[in-house]
Each structure stands twice: as C-alpha cells, then as structure tokens.
Short mmCIF file of C-alpha atoms and ligand atoms in Angstrom, two decimals:
data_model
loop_
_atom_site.label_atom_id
_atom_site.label_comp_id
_atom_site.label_asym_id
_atom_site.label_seq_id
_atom_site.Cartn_x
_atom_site.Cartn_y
_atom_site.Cartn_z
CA UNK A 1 -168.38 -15.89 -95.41
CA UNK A 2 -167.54 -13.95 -92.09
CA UNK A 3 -163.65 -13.33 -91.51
CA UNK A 4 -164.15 -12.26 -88.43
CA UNK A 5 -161.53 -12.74 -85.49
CA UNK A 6 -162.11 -15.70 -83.08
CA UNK A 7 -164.62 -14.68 -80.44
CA UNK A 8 -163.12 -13.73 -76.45
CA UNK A 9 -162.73 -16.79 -74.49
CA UNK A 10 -165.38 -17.59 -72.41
CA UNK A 11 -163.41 -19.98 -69.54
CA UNK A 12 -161.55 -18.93 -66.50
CA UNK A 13 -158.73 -21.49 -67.64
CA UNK A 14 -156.68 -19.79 -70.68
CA UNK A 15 -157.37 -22.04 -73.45
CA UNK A 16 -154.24 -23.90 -74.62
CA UNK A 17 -154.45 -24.81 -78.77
CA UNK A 18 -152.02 -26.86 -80.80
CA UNK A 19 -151.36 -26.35 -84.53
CA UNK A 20 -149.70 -28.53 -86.19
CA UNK A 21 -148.09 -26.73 -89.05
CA UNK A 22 -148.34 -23.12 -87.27
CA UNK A 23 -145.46 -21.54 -88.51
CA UNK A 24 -146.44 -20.55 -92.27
CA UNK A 25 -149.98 -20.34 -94.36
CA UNK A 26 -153.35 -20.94 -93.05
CA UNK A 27 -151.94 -22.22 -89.28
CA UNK A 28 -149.91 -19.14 -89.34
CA UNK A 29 -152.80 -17.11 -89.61
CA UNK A 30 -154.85 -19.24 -87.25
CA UNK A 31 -151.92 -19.41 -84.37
CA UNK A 32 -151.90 -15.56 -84.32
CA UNK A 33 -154.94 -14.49 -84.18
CA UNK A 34 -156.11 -16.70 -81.50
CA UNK A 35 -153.03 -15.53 -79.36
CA UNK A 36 -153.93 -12.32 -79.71
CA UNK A 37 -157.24 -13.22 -78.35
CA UNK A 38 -155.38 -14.30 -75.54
CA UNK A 39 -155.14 -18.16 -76.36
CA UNK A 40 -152.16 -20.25 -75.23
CA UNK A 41 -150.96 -21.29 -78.54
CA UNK A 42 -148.42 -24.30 -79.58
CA UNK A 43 -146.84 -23.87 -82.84
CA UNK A 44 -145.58 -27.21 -84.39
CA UNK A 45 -143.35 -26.68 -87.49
CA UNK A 46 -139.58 -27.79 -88.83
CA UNK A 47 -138.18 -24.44 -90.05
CA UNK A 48 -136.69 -22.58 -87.06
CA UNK A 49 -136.33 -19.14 -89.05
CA UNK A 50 -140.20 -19.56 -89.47
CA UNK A 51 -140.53 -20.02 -85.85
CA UNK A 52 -138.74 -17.11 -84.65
CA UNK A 53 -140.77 -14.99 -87.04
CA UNK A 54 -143.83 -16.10 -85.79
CA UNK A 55 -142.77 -15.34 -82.19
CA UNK A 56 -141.55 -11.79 -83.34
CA UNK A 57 -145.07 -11.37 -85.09
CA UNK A 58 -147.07 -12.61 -82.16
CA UNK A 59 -144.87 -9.84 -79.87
CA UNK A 60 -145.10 -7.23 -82.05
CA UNK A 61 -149.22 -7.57 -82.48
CA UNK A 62 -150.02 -7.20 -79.15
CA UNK A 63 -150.32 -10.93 -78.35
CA UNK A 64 -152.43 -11.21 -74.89
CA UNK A 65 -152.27 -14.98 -74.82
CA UNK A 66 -148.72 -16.92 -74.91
CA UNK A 67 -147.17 -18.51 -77.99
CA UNK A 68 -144.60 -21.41 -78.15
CA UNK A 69 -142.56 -23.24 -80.72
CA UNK A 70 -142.13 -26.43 -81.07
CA UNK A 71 -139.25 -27.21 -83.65
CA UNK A 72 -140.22 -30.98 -85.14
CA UNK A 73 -140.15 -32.55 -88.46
CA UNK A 74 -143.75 -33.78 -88.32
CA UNK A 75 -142.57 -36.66 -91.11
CA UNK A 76 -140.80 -38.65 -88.17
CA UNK A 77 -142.36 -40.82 -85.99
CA UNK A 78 -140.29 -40.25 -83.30
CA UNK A 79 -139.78 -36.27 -83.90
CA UNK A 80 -143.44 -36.45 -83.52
CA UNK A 81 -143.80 -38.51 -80.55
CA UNK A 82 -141.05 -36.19 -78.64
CA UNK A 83 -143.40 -33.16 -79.60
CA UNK A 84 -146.48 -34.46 -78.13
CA UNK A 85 -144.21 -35.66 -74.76
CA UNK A 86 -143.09 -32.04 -74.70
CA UNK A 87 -147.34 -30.55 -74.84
CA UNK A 88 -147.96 -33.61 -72.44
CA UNK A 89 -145.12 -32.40 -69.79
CA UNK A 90 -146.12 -28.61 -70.18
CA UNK A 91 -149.64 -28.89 -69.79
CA UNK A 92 -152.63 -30.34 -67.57
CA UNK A 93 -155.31 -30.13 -71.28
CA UNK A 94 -155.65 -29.43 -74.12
CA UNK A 95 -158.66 -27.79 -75.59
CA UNK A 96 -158.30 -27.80 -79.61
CA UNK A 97 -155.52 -30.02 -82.02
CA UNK A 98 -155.57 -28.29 -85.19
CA UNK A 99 -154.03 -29.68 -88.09
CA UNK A 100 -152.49 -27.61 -90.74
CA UNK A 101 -149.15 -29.58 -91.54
CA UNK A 102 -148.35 -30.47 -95.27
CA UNK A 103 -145.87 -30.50 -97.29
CA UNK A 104 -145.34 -31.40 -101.79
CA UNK A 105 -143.12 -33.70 -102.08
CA UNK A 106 -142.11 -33.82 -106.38
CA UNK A 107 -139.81 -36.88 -105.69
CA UNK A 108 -140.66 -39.98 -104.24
CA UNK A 109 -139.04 -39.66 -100.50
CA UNK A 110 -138.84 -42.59 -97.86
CA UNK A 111 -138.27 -40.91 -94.22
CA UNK A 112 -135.94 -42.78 -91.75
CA UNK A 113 -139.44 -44.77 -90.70
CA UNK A 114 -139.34 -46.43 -94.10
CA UNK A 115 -142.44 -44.36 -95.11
CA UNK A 116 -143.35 -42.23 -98.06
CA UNK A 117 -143.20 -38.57 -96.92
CA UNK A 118 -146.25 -37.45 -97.77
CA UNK A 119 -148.11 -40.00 -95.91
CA UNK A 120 -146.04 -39.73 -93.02
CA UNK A 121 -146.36 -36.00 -93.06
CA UNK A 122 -149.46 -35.30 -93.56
CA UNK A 123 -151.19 -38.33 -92.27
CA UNK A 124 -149.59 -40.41 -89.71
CA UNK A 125 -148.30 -37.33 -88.11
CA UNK A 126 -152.37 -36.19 -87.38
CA UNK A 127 -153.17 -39.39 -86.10
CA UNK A 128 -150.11 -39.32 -84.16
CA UNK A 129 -150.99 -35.86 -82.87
CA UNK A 130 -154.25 -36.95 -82.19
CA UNK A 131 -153.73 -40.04 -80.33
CA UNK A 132 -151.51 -38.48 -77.89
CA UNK A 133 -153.37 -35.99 -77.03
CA UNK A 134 -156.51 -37.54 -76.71
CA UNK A 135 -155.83 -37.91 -72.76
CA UNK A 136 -155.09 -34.17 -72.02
CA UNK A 137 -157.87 -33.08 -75.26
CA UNK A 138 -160.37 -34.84 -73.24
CA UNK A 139 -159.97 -32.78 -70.07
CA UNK A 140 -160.94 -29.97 -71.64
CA UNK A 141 -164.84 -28.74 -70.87
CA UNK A 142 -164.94 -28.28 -75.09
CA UNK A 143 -162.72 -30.05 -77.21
CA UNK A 144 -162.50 -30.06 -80.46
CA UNK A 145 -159.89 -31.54 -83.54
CA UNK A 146 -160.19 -29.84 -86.35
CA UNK A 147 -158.08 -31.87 -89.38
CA UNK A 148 -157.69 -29.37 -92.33
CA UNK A 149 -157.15 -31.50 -95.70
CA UNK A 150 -159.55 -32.20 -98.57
CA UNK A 151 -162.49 -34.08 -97.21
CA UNK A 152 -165.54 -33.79 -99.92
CA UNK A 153 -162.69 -34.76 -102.48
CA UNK A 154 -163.54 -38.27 -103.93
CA UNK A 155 -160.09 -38.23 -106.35
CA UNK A 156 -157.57 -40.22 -105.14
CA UNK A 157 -157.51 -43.49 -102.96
CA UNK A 158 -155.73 -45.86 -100.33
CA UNK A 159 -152.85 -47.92 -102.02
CA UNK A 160 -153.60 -50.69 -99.78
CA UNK A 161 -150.85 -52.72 -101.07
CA UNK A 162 -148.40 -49.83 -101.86
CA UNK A 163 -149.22 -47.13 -99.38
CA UNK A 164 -145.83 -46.23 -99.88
CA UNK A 165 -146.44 -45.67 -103.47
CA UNK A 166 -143.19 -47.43 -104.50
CA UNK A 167 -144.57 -48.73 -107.88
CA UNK A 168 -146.43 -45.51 -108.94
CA UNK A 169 -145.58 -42.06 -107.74
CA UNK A 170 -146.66 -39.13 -108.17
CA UNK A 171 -146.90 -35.56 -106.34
CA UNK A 172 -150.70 -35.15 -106.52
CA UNK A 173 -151.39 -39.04 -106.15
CA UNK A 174 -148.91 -38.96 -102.75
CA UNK A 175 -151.77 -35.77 -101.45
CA UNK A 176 -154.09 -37.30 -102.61
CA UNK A 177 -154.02 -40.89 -101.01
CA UNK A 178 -152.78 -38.69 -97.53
CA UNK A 179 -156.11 -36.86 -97.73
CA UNK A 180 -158.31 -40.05 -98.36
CA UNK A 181 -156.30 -41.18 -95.37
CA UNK A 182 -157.13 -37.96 -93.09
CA UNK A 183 -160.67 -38.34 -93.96
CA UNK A 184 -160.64 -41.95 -92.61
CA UNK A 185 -158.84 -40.98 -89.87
CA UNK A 186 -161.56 -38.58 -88.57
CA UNK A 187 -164.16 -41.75 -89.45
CA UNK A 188 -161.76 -44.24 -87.25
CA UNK A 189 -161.40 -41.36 -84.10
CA UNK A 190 -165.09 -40.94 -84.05
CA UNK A 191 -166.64 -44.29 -84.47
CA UNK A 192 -164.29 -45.14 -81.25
CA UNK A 193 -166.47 -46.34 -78.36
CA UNK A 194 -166.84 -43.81 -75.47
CA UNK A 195 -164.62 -41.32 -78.13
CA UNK A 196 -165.70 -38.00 -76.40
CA UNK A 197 -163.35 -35.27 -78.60
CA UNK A 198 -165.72 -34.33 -81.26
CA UNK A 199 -164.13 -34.05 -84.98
CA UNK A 200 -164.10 -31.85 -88.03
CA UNK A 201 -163.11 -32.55 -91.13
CA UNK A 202 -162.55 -29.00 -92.93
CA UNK A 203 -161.39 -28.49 -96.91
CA UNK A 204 -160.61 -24.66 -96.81
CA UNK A 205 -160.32 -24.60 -100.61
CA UNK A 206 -158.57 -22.95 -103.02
CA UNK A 207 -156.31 -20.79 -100.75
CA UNK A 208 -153.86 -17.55 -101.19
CA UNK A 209 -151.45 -19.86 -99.25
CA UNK A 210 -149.15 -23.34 -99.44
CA UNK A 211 -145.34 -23.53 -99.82
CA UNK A 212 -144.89 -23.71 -103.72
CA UNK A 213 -141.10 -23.95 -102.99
CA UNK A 214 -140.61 -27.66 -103.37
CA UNK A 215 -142.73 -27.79 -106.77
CA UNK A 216 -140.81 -27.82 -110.04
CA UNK A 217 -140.93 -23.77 -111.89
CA UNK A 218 -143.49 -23.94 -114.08
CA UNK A 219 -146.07 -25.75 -111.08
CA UNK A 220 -145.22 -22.44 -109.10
CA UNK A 221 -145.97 -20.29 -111.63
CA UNK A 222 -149.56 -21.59 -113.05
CA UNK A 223 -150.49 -22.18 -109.58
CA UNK A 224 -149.49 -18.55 -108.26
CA UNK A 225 -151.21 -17.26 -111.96
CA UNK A 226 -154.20 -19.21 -110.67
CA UNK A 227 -154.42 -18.21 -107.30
CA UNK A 228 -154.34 -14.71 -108.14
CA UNK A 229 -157.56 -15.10 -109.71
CA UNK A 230 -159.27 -18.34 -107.92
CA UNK A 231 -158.08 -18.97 -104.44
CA UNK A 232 -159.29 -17.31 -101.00
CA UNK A 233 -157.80 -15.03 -98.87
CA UNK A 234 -156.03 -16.84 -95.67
CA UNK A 235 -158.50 -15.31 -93.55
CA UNK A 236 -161.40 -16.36 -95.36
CA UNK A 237 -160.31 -20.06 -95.13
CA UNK A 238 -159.41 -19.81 -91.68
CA UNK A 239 -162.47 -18.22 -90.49
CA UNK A 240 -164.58 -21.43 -89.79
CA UNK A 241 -161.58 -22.94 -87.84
CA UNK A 242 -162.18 -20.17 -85.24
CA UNK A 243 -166.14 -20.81 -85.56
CA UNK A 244 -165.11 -24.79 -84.66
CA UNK A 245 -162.84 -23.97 -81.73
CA UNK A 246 -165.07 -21.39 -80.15
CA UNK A 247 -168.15 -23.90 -80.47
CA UNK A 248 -167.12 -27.40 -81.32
CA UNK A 249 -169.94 -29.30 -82.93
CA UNK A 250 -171.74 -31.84 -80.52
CA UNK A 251 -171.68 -34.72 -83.28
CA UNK A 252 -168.59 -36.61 -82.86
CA UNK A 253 -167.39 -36.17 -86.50
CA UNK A 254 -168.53 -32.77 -88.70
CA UNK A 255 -167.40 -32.98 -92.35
CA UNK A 256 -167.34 -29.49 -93.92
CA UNK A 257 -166.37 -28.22 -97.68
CA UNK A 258 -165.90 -24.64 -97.54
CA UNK A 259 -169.08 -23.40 -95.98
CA UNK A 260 -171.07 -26.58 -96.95
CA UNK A 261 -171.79 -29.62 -94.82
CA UNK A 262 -171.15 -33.04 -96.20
CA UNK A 263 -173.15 -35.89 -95.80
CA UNK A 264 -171.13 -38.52 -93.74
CA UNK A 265 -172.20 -41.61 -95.84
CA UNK A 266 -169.93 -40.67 -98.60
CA UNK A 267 -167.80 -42.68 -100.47
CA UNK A 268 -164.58 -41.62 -98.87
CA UNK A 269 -165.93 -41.78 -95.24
CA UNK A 270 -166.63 -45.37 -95.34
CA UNK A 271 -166.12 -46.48 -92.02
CA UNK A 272 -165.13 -50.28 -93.24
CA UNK A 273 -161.99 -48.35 -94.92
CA UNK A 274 -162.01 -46.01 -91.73
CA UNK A 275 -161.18 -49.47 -89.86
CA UNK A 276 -159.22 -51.23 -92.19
CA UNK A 277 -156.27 -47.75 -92.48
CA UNK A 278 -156.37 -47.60 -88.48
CA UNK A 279 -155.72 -51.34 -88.37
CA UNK A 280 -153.19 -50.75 -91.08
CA UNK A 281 -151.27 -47.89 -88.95
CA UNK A 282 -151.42 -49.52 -85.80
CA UNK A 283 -149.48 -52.14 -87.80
CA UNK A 284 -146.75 -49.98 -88.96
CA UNK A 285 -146.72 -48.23 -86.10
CA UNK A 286 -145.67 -51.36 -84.42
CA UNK A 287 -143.09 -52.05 -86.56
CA UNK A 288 -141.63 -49.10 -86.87
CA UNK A 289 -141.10 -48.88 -82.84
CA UNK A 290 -139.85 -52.29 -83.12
CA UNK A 291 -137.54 -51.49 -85.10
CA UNK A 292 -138.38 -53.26 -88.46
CA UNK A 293 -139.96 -49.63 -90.00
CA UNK A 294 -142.85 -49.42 -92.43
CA UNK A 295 -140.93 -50.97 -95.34
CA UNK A 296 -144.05 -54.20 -95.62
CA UNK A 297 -146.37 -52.00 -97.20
N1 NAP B 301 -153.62 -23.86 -99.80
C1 NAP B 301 -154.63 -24.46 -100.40
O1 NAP B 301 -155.10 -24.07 -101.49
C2 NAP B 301 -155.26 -25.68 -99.76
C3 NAP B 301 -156.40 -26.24 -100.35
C4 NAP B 301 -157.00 -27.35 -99.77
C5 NAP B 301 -156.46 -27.91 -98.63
N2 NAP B 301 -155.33 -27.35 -98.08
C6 NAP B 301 -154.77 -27.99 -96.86
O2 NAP B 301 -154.72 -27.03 -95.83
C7 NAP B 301 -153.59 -27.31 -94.97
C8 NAP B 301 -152.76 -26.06 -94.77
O3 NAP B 301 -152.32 -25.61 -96.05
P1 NAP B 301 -151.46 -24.26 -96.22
O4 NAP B 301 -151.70 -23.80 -97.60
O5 NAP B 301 -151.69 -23.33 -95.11
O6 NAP B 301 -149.95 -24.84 -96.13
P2 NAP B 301 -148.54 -24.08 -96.01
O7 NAP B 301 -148.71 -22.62 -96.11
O8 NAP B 301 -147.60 -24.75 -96.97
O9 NAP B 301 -148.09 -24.43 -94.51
C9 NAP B 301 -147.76 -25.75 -94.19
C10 NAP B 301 -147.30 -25.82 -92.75
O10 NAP B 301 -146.83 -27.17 -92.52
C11 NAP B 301 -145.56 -27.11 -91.87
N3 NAP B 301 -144.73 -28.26 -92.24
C12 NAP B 301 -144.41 -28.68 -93.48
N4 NAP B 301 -143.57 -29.74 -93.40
C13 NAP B 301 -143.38 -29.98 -92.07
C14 NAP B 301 -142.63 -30.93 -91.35
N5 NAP B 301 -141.88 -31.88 -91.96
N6 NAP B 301 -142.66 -30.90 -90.01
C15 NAP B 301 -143.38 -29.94 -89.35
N7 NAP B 301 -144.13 -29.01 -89.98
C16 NAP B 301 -144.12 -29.04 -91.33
C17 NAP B 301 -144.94 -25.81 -92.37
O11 NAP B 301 -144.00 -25.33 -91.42
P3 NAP B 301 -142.39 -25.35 -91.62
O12 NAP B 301 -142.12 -24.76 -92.96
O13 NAP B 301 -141.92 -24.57 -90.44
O14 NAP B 301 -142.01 -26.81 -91.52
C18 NAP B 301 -146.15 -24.87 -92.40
O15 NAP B 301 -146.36 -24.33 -91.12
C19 NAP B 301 -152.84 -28.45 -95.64
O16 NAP B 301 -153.18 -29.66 -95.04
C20 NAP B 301 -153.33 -28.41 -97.07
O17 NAP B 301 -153.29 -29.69 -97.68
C21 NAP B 301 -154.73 -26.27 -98.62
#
C-alpha cells in the first residue's frame, strides 16, 4: 500500500480539514502532513499538552498551511457542540470531517449527559461533528467525511435496551457497540434525501498507534508485544485517508477494510438499524438538551 504524502491541493480556496482526535495517533499523523501540504487544519482533542506539541511540530516541519487547536472533551455534548460553533464562526466551509477520536474506557463511566463514555466519545460525538457541519461541509466543491472505526467488523452489536451498557460492561463490548454504531451512522448520513457529502467508512487495522494508557498493565503490554510484530505503521493506515480527501468517492457512502472494499449489504450496514440508532439519538439528544440527559436508555 502507497504511504505516500497527500497530493498538492488543486483549489484556489486553501482547503480547511477537521480532525476530530488530531492531537495523538493516526489524526496526529494525518493533521500534519496535510498542513504541511498547505491545508488549513482543525485539531479537535482534550489534552492541551498534546495540543501545544502538535502546534510546535507543525512549526517546526515547515507547515505551509495553518493549524489550530481546538481544546474539547469530545465525550460532552455540549463541549462538542461549542467546538463545532467555534469551526462554524471561523469559517465560510468546510471541505473534509475526519474522525479519529477514541478513547478505552476499563471502567464503566457515565459523562455529565448521563451516557456511557465510550458511546458518547466515540459515537455521538461523530454524528455530532457531522451534523453540524453538514451546512459549511456542503459548500465545499468536494466534500468528503471520512469516519475511521471498525466497519467490516461483524463482533459486537447495538444494546438497544441498554446502550448505556449498565447491566453488562465491558471495555471491548463498550468499542465494540460504538463501532456498530459509527457504521450505522455512515448508513443513516447517506441514505438522507438530497444528502450531498459523500461518506467513508475506513478500518485502518491493526495500527502502531492508540493510547494504551487507560488499559490495565498487562493489556498494555500484550498489546504493545503484539503490535511490534502485527500492527501497521501510522503512515500506512493513514495513507488512504489522504487518497479519500484528495478524491472523495462519488457514491454517497464507501465502506473500506484496509485496502479492500466492502459490500454495503452487510450485516452491520443494515439500513433498518441505520434508522432505528438515528431515531434513537435524536431521542437522547433531545433529552439531554432538555435537560432530562440520556439516563432512559
Ligand atoms: N490503533 C489501532 O490499531 C486501530 C485499529 C482499528 C481502528 N482504530 C480506530 O482508529 C481511530 C484512531 O485510533 P488511534 O490509534 O489513532 O487512536 P489514539 O492514538 O489513541 O488517538 C486518539 C485521539 O482521540 C483523542 N481523544 C480521546 N479522548 C478524547 C476526548 N474525550 N475528547 C477529545 N479528543 C479525545 C485523543 O486526543 P487527546 O488525548 O488530546 O484527548 C487522540 O487525538 C479510532 O477510532 C480507533 O478506534 C484504531
């Protein structure tokens, strides 16, 4: 697979990207190199020390383009609504949303929404992100969201009556509904009538990256062990991201495992469950701005 760096841009406008989760890992890697290709690049991420590193890094490699960060804890509702009114006051489009932003969560966590963290994290934050940008995504000549999870995965599922997984947790069962979710969530955005932001769903694999921090010792170490031998370089992962930003796909939702296309009737892109979870978020969503949070489910 090519690792090469993301092509020059090709519009007079500069190109303005935001990645969610752009301060560490795979976003990291994607954030910089398309400000050095002279990109306007919005970093979303929580740790502050992270940002300023990336900024420093961006400065010292000769960025051309223009980096900010945005300092937001992507597992709050309103955190992430303030984030997106903050890209929607500083700029007339957007061209790409990519979505890095994930986090393992060992315990069981509710966030001040009521939620479990993982699906508020890694989920509802994307189709957050996605929502409100849609307006300023779809004045851009070539959009594109690109949603970086697991799709191709069938393990895991939507606790429909215990999304917040209050009678069963677990750390890989918490990713693991979240990515069913994410692959639903592309279904939902592009089965949306006169939808014209094309979407990709992309499983990078097995990757050199991912903050082992929150995982208990002996997780960190097998993992690290194994991805000394298994997983791919950051680059290698990232390299299609640049391929789907520099030509977004005309179909309105792309599903891709690694280098492989998936066929969009499977299992886990049914769009009857694609409705059903966006039906179920708008829900929550309303009760969480009215106050009553996401405790019902
Ligand atoms: N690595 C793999 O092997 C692998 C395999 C398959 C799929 N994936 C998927 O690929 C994506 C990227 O993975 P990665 O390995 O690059 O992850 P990573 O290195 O752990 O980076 C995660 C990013 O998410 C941000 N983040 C975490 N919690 C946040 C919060 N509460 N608010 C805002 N930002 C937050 C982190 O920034 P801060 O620390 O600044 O908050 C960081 O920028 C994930 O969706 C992952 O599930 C990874």
């Amino acid at each position: 697979m090519s690792t090469k760096a993301p092509r020059p841009r090709d519009t007079d406008r500069q190109r303005v990207i935001v990645v969610s989760g752009g301060t560490d890992g795979m976003g990291r890697a994607f954030a910089l190199a398309r400000v050095r290709s002279g990109d306007k690049v919005v970093a979303l991420g929580s740790n502050p020390e992270k940002g300023r590193r990336l900024l420093e890094e961006a400065t010292r490699s000769g960025a051309v383009g223009g980096i900010e960060f945005v300092r937001v804890d992507l597992a709050s509702v309103g955190g992430t609504r303030s984030a997106i009114a903050r890209v929607v006051a500083a700029h007339d489009a957007v061209d790409s949303l990519v979505l890095f932003a994930n986090r393992h969560s060992p315990r069981r966590v509710l966030t001040e929404d009521g939620l479990e963290r993982t699906f508020a994290l890694y989920y509802l934050s994307r189709f957050l992100l996605g929502e409100g940008l849609g307006p300023l995504l779809r004045r851009s000549a070539r959009p594109v969201i690109v949603n970086v999870a697991g799709v191709g995965a069938r393990a895991g599922r939507i606790h429909w009556d215990d999304l917040r997984l209050e009678h069963r947790y677990g750390t890989v069962r918490a990713q693991l509904q979240a990515g069913r979710a994410n692959d639903l969530l592309g279904v939902a955005h592009a089965a949306r009538p006169g939808e014209t932001v094309p979407y990709v769903l992309y499983h990078p694999g097995f990757t050199r990256s991912g903050d082992l921090g929150p995982l208990p010792a002996p997780a960190r170490l097998l993992i690290r062990a194994l991805a000394r031998v298994a997983a791919r370089p950051v680059e290698e992962s990232v390299a299609p991201v640049h391929g789907f930003v520099d030509n977004p796909p005309k179909a309105p939702l792309t599903a891709i495992d690694r280098g492989r296309s998936l066929p969009l009737d499977l299992p886990t892109l049914a769009p009857g469950d694609a409705e059903r979870l966006a039906e179920v978020t708008r829900e929550l969503l309303r009760a969480i701005t009215s106050g009553g949070g996401g405790h019902g489910r």
